[in-house]
Coordinates of C-alpha atoms in Angstrom, one line a residue:
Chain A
X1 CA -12.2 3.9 -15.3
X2 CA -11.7 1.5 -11.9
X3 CA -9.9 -1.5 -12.1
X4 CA -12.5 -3.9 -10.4
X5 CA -11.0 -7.4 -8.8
X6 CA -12.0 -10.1 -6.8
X7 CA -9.7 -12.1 -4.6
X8 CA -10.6 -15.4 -3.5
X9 CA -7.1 -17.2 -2.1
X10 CA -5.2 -16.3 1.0
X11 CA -1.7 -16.6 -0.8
X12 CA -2.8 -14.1 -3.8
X13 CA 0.1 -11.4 -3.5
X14 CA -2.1 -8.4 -3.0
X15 CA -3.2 -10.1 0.3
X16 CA 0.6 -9.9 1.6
X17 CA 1.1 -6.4 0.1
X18 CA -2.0 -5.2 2.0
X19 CA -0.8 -7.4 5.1
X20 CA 2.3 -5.9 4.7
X21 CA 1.4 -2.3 4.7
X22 CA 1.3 -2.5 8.6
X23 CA 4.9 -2.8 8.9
X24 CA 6.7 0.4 9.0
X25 CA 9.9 -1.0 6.1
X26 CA 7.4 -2.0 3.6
X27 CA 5.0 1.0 3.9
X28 CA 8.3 3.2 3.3
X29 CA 9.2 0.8 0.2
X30 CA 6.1 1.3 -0.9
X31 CA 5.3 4.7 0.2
X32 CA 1.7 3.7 0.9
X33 CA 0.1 3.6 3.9
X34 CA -3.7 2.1 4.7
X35 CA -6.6 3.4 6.7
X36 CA -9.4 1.4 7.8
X37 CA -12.8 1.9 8.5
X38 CA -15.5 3.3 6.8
X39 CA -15.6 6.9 9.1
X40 CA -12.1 7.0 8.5
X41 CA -12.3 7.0 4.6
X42 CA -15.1 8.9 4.1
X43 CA -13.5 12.0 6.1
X44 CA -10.3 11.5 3.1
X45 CA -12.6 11.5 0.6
X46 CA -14.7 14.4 1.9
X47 CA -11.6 16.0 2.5
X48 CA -10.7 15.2 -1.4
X49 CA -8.2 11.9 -1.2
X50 CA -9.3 9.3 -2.3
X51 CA -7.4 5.8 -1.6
X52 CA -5.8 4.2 -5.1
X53 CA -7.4 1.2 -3.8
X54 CA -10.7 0.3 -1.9
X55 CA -10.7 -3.1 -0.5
X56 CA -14.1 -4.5 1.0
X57 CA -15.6 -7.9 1.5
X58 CA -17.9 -9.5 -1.2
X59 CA -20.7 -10.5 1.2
X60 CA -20.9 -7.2 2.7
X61 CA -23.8 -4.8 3.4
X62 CA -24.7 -2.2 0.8
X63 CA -24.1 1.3 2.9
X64 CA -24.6 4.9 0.9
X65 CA -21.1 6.0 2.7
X66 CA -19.4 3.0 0.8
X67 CA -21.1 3.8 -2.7
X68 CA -20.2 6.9 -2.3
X69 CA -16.6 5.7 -1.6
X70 CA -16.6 2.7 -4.8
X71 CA -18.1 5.7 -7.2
X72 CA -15.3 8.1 -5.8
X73 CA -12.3 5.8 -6.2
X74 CA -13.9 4.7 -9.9
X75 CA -14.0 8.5 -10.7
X76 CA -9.9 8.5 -9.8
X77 CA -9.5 6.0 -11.9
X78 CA -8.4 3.8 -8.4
X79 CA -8.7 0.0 -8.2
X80 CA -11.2 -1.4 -6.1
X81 CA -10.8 -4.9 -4.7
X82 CA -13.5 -7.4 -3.0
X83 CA -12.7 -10.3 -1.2
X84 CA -13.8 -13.2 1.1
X85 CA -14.6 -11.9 4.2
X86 CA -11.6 -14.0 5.9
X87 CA -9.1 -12.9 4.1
X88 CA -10.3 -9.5 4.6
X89 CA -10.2 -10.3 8.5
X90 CA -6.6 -11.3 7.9
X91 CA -5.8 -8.3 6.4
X92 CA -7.6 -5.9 8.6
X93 CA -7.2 -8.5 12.0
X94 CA -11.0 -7.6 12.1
X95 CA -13.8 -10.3 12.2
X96 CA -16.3 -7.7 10.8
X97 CA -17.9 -8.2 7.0
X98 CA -18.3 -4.3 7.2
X99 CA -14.6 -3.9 7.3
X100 CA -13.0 -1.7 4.6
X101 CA -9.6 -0.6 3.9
X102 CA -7.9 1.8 1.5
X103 CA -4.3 2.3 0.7
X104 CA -3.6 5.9 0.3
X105 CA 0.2 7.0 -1.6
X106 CA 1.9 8.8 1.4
X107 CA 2.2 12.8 1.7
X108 CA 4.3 14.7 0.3
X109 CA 6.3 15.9 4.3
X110 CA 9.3 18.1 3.1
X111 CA 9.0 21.1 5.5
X112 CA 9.7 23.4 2.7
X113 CA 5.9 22.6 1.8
X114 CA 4.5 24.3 4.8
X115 CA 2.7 27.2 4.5
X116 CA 2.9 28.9 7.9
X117 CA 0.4 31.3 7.5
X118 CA -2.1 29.2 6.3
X119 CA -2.8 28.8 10.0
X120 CA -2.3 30.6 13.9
X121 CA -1.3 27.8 15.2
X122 CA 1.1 24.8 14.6
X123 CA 2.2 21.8 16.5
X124 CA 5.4 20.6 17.2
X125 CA 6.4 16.9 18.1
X126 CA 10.2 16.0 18.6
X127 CA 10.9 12.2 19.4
X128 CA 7.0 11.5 20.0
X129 CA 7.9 7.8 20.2
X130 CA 4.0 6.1 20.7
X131 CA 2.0 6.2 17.7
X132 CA -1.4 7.2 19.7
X133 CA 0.6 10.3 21.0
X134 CA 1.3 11.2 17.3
X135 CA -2.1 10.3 15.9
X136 CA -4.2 11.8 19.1
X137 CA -1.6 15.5 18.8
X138 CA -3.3 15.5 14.9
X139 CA -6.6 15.0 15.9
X140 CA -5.9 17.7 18.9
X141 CA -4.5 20.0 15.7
X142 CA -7.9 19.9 13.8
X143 CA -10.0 20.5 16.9
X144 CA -7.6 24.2 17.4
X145 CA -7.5 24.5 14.0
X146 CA -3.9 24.2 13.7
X147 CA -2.2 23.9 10.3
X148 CA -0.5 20.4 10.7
X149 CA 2.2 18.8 12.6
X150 CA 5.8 19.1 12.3
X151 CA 7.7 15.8 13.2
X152 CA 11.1 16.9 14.3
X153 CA 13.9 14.2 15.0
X154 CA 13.0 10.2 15.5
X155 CA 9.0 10.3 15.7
X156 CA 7.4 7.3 15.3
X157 CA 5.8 6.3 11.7
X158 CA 2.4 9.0 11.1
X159 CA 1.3 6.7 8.8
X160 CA 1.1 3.8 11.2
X161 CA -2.4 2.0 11.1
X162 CA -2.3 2.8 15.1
X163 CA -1.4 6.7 14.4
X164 CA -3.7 6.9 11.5
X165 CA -6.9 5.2 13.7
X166 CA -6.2 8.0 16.5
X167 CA -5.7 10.5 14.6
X168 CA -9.6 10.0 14.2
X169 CA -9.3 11.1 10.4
X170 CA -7.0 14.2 11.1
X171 CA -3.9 12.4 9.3
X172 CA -6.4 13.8 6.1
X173 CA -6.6 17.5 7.2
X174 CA -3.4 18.4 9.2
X175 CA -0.5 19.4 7.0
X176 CA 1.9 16.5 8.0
X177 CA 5.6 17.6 7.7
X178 CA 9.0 15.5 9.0
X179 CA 12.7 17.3 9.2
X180 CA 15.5 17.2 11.4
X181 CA 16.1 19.8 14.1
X182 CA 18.6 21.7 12.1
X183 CA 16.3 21.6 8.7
X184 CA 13.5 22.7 10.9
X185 CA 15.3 25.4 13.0
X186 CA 16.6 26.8 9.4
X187 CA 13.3 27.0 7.9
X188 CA 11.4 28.5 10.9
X189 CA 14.1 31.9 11.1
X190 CA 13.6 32.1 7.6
X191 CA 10.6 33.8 8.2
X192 CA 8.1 35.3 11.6
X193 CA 7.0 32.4 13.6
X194 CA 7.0 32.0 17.4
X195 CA 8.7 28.8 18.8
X196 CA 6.9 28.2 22.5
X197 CA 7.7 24.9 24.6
X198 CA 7.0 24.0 27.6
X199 CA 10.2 24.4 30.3
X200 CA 11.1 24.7 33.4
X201 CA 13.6 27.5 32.4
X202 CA 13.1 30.7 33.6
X203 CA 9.3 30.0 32.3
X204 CA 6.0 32.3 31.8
X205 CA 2.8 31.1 33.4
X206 CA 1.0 29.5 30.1
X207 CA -2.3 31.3 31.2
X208 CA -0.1 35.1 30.8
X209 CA 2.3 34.7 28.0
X210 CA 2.2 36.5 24.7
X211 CA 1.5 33.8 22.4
X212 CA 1.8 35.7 18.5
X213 CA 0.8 33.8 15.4
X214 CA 1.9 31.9 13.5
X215 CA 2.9 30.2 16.5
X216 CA 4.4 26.9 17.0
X217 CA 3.7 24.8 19.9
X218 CA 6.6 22.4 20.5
X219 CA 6.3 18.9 23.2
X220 CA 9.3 16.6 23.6
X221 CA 9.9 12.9 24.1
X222 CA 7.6 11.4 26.0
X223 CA 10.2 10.0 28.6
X224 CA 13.4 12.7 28.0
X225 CA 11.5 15.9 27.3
X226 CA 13.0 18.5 25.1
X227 CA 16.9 18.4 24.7
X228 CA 18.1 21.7 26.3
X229 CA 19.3 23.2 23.0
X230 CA 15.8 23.2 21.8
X231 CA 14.9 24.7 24.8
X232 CA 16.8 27.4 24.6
X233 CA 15.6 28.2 21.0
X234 CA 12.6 28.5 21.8
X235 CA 11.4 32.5 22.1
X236 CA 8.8 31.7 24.6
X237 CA 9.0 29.3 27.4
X238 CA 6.0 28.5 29.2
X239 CA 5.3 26.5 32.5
X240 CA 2.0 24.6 33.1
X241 CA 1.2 24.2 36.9
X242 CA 1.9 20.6 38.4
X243 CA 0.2 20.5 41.6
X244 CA 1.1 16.7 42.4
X245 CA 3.7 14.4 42.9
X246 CA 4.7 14.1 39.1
X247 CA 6.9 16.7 36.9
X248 CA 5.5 16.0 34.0
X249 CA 1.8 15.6 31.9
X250 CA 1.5 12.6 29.0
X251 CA 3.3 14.6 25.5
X252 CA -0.4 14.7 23.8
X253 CA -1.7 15.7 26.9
X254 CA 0.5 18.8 27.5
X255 CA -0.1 19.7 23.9
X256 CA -3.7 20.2 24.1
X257 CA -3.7 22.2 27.1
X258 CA -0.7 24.5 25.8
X259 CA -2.9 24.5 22.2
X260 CA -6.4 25.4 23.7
X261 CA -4.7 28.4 25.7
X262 CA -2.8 29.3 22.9
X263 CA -6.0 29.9 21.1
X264 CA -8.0 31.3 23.4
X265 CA -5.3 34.5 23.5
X266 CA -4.8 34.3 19.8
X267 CA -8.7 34.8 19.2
X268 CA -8.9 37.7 21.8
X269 CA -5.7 39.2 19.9
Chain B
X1 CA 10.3 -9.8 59.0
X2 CA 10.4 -10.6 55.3
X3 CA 10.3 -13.5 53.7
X4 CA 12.9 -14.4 50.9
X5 CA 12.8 -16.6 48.4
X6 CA 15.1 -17.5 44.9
X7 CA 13.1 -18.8 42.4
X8 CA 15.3 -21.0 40.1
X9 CA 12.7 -22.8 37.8
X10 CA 10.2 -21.4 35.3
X11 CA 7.3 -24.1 36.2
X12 CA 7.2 -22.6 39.5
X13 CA 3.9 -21.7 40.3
X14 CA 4.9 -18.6 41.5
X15 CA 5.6 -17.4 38.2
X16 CA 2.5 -18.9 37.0
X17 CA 0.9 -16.6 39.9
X18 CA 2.6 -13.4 39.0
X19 CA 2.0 -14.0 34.9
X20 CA -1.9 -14.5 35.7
X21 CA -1.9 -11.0 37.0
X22 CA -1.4 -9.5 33.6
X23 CA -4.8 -10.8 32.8
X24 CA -8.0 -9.3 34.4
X25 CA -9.9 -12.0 35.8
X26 CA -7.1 -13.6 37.4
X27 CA -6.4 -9.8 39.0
X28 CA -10.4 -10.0 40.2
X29 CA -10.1 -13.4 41.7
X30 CA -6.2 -12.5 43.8
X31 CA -7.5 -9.0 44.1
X32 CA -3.7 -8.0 43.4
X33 CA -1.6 -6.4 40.7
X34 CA 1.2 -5.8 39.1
X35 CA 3.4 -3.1 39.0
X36 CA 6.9 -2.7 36.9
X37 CA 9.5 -0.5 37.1
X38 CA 12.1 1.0 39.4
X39 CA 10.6 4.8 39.0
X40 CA 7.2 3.5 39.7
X41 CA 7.8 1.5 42.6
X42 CA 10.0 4.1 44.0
X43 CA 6.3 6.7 43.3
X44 CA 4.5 3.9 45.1
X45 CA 7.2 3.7 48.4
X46 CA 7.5 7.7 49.0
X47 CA 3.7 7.5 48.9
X48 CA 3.6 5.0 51.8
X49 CA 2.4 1.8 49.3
X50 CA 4.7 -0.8 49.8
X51 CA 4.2 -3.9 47.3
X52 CA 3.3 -7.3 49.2
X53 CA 5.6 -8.6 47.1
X54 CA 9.1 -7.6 45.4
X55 CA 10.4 -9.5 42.5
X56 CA 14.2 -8.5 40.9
X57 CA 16.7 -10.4 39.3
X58 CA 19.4 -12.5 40.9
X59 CA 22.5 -11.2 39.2
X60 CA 20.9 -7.3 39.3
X61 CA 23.7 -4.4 39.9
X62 CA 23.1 -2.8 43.3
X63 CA 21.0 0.6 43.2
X64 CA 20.4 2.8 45.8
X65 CA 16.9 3.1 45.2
X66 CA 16.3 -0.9 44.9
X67 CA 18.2 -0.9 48.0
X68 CA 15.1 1.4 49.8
X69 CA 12.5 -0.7 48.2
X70 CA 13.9 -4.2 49.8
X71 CA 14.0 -2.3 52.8
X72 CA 10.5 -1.3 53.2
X73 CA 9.1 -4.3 51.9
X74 CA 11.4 -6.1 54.6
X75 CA 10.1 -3.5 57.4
X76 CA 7.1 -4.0 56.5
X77 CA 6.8 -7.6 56.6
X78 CA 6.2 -8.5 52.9
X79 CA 7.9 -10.8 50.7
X80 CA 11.2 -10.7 48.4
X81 CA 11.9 -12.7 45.6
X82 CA 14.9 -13.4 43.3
X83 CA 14.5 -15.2 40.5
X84 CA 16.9 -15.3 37.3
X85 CA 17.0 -12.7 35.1
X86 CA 15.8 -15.3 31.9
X87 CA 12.4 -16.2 34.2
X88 CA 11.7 -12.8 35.4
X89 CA 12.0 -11.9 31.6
X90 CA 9.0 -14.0 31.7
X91 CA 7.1 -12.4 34.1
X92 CA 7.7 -8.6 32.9
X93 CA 7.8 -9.7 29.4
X94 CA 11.2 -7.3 29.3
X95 CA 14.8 -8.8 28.7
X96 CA 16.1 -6.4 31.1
X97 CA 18.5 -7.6 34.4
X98 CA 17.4 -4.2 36.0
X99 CA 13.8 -5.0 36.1
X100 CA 11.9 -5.2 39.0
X101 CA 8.0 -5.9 40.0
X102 CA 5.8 -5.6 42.7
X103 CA 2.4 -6.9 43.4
X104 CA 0.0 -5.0 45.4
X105 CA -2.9 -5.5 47.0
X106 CA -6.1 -3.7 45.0
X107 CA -7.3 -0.8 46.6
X108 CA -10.4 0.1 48.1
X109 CA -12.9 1.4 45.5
X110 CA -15.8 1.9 47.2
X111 CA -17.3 5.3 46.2
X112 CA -18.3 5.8 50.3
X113 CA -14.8 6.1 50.8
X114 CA -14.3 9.1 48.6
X115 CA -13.6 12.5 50.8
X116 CA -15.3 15.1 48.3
X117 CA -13.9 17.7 50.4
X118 CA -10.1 16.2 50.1
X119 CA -9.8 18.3 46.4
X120 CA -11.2 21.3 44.8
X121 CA -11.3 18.8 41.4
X122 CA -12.0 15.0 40.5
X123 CA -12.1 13.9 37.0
X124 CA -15.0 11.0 36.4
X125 CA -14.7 8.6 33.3
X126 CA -17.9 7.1 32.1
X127 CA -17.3 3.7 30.1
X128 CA -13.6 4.7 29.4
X129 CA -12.1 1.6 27.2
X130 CA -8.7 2.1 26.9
X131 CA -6.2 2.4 29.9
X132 CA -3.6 4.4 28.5
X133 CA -6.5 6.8 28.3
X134 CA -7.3 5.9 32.4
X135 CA -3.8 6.3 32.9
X136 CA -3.3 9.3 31.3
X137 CA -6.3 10.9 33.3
X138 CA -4.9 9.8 37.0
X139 CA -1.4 11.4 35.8
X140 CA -3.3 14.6 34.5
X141 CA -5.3 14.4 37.7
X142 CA -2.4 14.2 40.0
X143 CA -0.9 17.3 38.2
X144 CA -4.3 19.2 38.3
X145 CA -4.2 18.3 42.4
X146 CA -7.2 16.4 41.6
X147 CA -8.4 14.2 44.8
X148 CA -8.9 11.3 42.5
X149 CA -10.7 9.4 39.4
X150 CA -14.6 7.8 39.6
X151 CA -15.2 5.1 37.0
X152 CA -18.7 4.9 35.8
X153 CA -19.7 1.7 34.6
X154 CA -17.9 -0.8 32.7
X155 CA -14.5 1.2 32.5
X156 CA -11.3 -0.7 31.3
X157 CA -9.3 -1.8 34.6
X158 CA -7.4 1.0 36.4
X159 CA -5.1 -2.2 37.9
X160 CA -4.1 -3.1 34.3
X161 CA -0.1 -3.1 33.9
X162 CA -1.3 -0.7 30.4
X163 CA -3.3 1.7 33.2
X164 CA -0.7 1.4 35.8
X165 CA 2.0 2.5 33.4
X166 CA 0.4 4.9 31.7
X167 CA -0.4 6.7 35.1
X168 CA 3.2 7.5 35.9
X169 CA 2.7 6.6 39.7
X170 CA -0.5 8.5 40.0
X171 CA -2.7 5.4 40.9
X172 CA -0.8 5.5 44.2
X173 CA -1.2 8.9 44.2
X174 CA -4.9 9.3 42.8
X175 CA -8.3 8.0 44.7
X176 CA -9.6 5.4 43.0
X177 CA -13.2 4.9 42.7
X178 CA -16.4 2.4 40.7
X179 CA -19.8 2.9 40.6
X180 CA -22.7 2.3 38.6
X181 CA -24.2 5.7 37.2
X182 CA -27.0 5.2 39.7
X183 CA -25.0 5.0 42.5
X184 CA -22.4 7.6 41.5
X185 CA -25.0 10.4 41.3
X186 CA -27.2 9.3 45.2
X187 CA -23.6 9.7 46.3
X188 CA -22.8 13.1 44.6
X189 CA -26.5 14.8 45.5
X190 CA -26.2 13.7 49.2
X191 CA -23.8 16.8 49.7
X192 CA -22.2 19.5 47.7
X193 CA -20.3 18.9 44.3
X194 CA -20.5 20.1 40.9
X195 CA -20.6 17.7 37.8
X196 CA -19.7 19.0 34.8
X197 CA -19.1 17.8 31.4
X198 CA -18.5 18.5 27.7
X199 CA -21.8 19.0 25.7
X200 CA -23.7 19.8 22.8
X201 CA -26.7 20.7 24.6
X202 CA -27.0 24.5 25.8
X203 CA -23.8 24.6 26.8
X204 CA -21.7 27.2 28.6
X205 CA -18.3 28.6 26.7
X206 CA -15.7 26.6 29.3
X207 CA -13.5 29.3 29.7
X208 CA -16.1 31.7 30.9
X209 CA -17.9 28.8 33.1
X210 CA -18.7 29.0 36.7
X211 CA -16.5 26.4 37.9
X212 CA -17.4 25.4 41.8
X213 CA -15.5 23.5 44.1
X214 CA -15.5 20.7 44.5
X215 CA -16.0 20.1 40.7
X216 CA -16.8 16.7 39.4
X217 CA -15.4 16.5 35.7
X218 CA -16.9 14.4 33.6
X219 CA -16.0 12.4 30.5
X220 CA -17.5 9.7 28.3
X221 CA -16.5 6.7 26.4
X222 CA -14.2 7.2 23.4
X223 CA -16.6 6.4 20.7
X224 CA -20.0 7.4 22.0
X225 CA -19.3 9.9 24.0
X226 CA -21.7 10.3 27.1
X227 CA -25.2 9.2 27.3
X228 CA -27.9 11.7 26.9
X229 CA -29.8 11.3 30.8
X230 CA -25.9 12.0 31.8
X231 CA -25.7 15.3 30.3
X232 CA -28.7 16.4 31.6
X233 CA -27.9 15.3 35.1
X234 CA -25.0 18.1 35.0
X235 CA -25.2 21.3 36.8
X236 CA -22.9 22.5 34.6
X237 CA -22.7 22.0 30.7
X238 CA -19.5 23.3 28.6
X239 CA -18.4 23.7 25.1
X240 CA -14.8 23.1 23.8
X241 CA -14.3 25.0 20.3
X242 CA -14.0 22.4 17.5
X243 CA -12.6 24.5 14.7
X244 CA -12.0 21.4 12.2
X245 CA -13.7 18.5 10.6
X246 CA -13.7 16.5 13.8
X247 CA -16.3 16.8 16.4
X248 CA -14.3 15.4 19.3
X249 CA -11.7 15.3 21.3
X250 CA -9.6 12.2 22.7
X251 CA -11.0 11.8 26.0
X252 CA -8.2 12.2 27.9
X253 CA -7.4 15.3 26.3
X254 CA -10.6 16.4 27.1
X255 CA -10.9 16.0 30.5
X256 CA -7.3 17.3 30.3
X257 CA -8.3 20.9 28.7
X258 CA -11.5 21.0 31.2
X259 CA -9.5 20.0 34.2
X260 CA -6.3 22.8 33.3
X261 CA -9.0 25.6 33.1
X262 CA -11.4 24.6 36.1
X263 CA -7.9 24.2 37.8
X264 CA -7.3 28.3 36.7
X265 CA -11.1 29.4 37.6
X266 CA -10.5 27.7 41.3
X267 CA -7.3 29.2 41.8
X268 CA -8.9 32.9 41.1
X269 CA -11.9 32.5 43.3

């Protein structure tokens, strides 16, 4: 059975625990994170999650995607929560009575979870610092029909409400893992697995190399790149042309176009 | 000769001036911006752009590179200005002694002015709302060897310090143009050029597409993609396999895949 509340002051707690989801300390405290907007929730729940708490405005619309939502979350056994429509603007910073929000308990991202062959392709992130990179390299990831994303090093926070809004609903169907270099080198030679980066070293053109599945498609920092260890230990370096003044494409960017010609040779393989 | 100034006080109206311009309409009415950074004012000054304006900290270090930008703006008769490092804080929004600004003059955007034959590709952005998506696409068309980037209709501002920065330099490097859709496509059928975009609607596999230069690629707004009389105004229509849940991609990524394998298609013909 749902818990069912309604909320109808600005200082009740659960408006400052929902307010203060968007900060990355608190969502880690909590390990919680929220997603809002109704095309945002119903891709988790059609992918099977389901937030442990639906929060919508009292005055709102009915909409069959949002019953659908209420009668999933009352099947969990989740709480759903209704309140003003202002203080559901202050916790969503949206002036919209249509707004809804969930919180979702984080994923499970030990690395040891992965299961590599569960896809051709995998992407690779290390110090992706801006959370539109992160969330637009997951959504990239479902369109290729990656596996997930492996954060390696200081990444910023996946579950961001920024990361999660540009992942475009992917943050619920990419496998989402976070380790260290060392962890992440250690795990990947424990088994097959092709490491490809783009370089400058002694590269292949990206349109010739031998891309092999599972293969794992790593982008560095947007501003340093790839340290040159990680470089190195990759078994396939690759070099996309740059015809213009600048030496490098935005980290999402470079992703994609390494991703979509990483598939089209893994299909005709 | 230059002119040079030290700014000393925060009520000076220069600084009023040079905060305005991080807000559009004030941009429109000066028809100036604002640029930041040492590495992109450097991009602008080895292009030949030289800001009208310089603005650094008094109590800077010396840099070679600063050194080269006070000297063109000098040669070139424009205007330097000190200020310290607290008020210029103010102006960047950055607490950094090492920052530096420039304000340019807006360039010409007048479709007319585009040279179709200047490039084998040119990206086009129909109602694109976010500039780090506009910025992204001048920095992928610079490394493509694009000629430049059309905005169709209400785009957000290319001269936006979010745009500017997210270009890496290409805006200097990039043609920019605006047009209505009406406009943009009596200009493109008055000579030869290709338009081509992603679509649903009998499209062509885009790695087995007849790609012809000079190629017009062609994008639409993040969230509703393009509109339908836009499609069907293509020569050239071209799919981009979706193997997840979502059914597109981030725009910029978009036009970035299309761009990367017209890019490969013109180099073999």
């Amino acid at each position: 059975m749902a818990t069912r509340r309604t909320i109808s002051g600005f200082s009740n707690p659960l408006v400052k625990f929902l307010r203060s989801l968007r900060e990355k300390k608190h969502r880690k405290r909590e390990k919680r994170f929220l997603a809002e907007g109704l095309r945002l929730l119903t891709d988790a729940r059609e992918c099977g999650i389901v937030p442990e708490m639906l929060v919508m405005a009292t005055g709102r619309d009915p909409h069959p995607l949002l019953d659908a939502l209420e009668d999933a979350v009352a099947a969990a056994g989740g709480e759903i929560v209704e309140m003003d429509v202002d203080i559901l603007a202050k916790v969503t910073g949206k002036d919209n009575p249509q707004a809804v929000a969930g919180v979702f308990a984080e994923f499970d991202t030990r690395i040891a979870n992965v299961d590599r062959r569960a896809a051709p392709i995998w992407l690779v992130a290390q110090a992706l610092r801006d959370p539109g990179n992160l969330g637009t390299m997951l959504r990239t990831g479902d369109a290729v029909g990656a596996g997930g994303l492996i954060l390696i090093d200081d990444c910023a926070d996946p579950f961001s409400v920024e990361a999660v809004r540009a992942s475009m609903g992917a943050i619920f169907t990419q496998k989402l893992a976070i380790a260290r270099w060392d962890e992440f080198i250690a795990w990947l030679r424990q088994d097959e697995g092709q490491l490809v980066a783009a370089s400058l070293r002694d590269p292949t053109d990206y349109r010739e190399a031998p891309y092999a599945a599972p293969c794992f498609l790593m982008v560095g920092n947007e501003s340093q790149g790839l340290p040159r260890e990680y470089e190195e230990a990759c078994d396939l370096r690759v070099t996309i042309p740059m015809r213009g003044r600048a030496d490098s494409l935005n980290a999402a960017v470079a992703g994609a176009v390494l991703a979509y010609e990483a598939l089209a040779h893994l299909d005709r393989s």
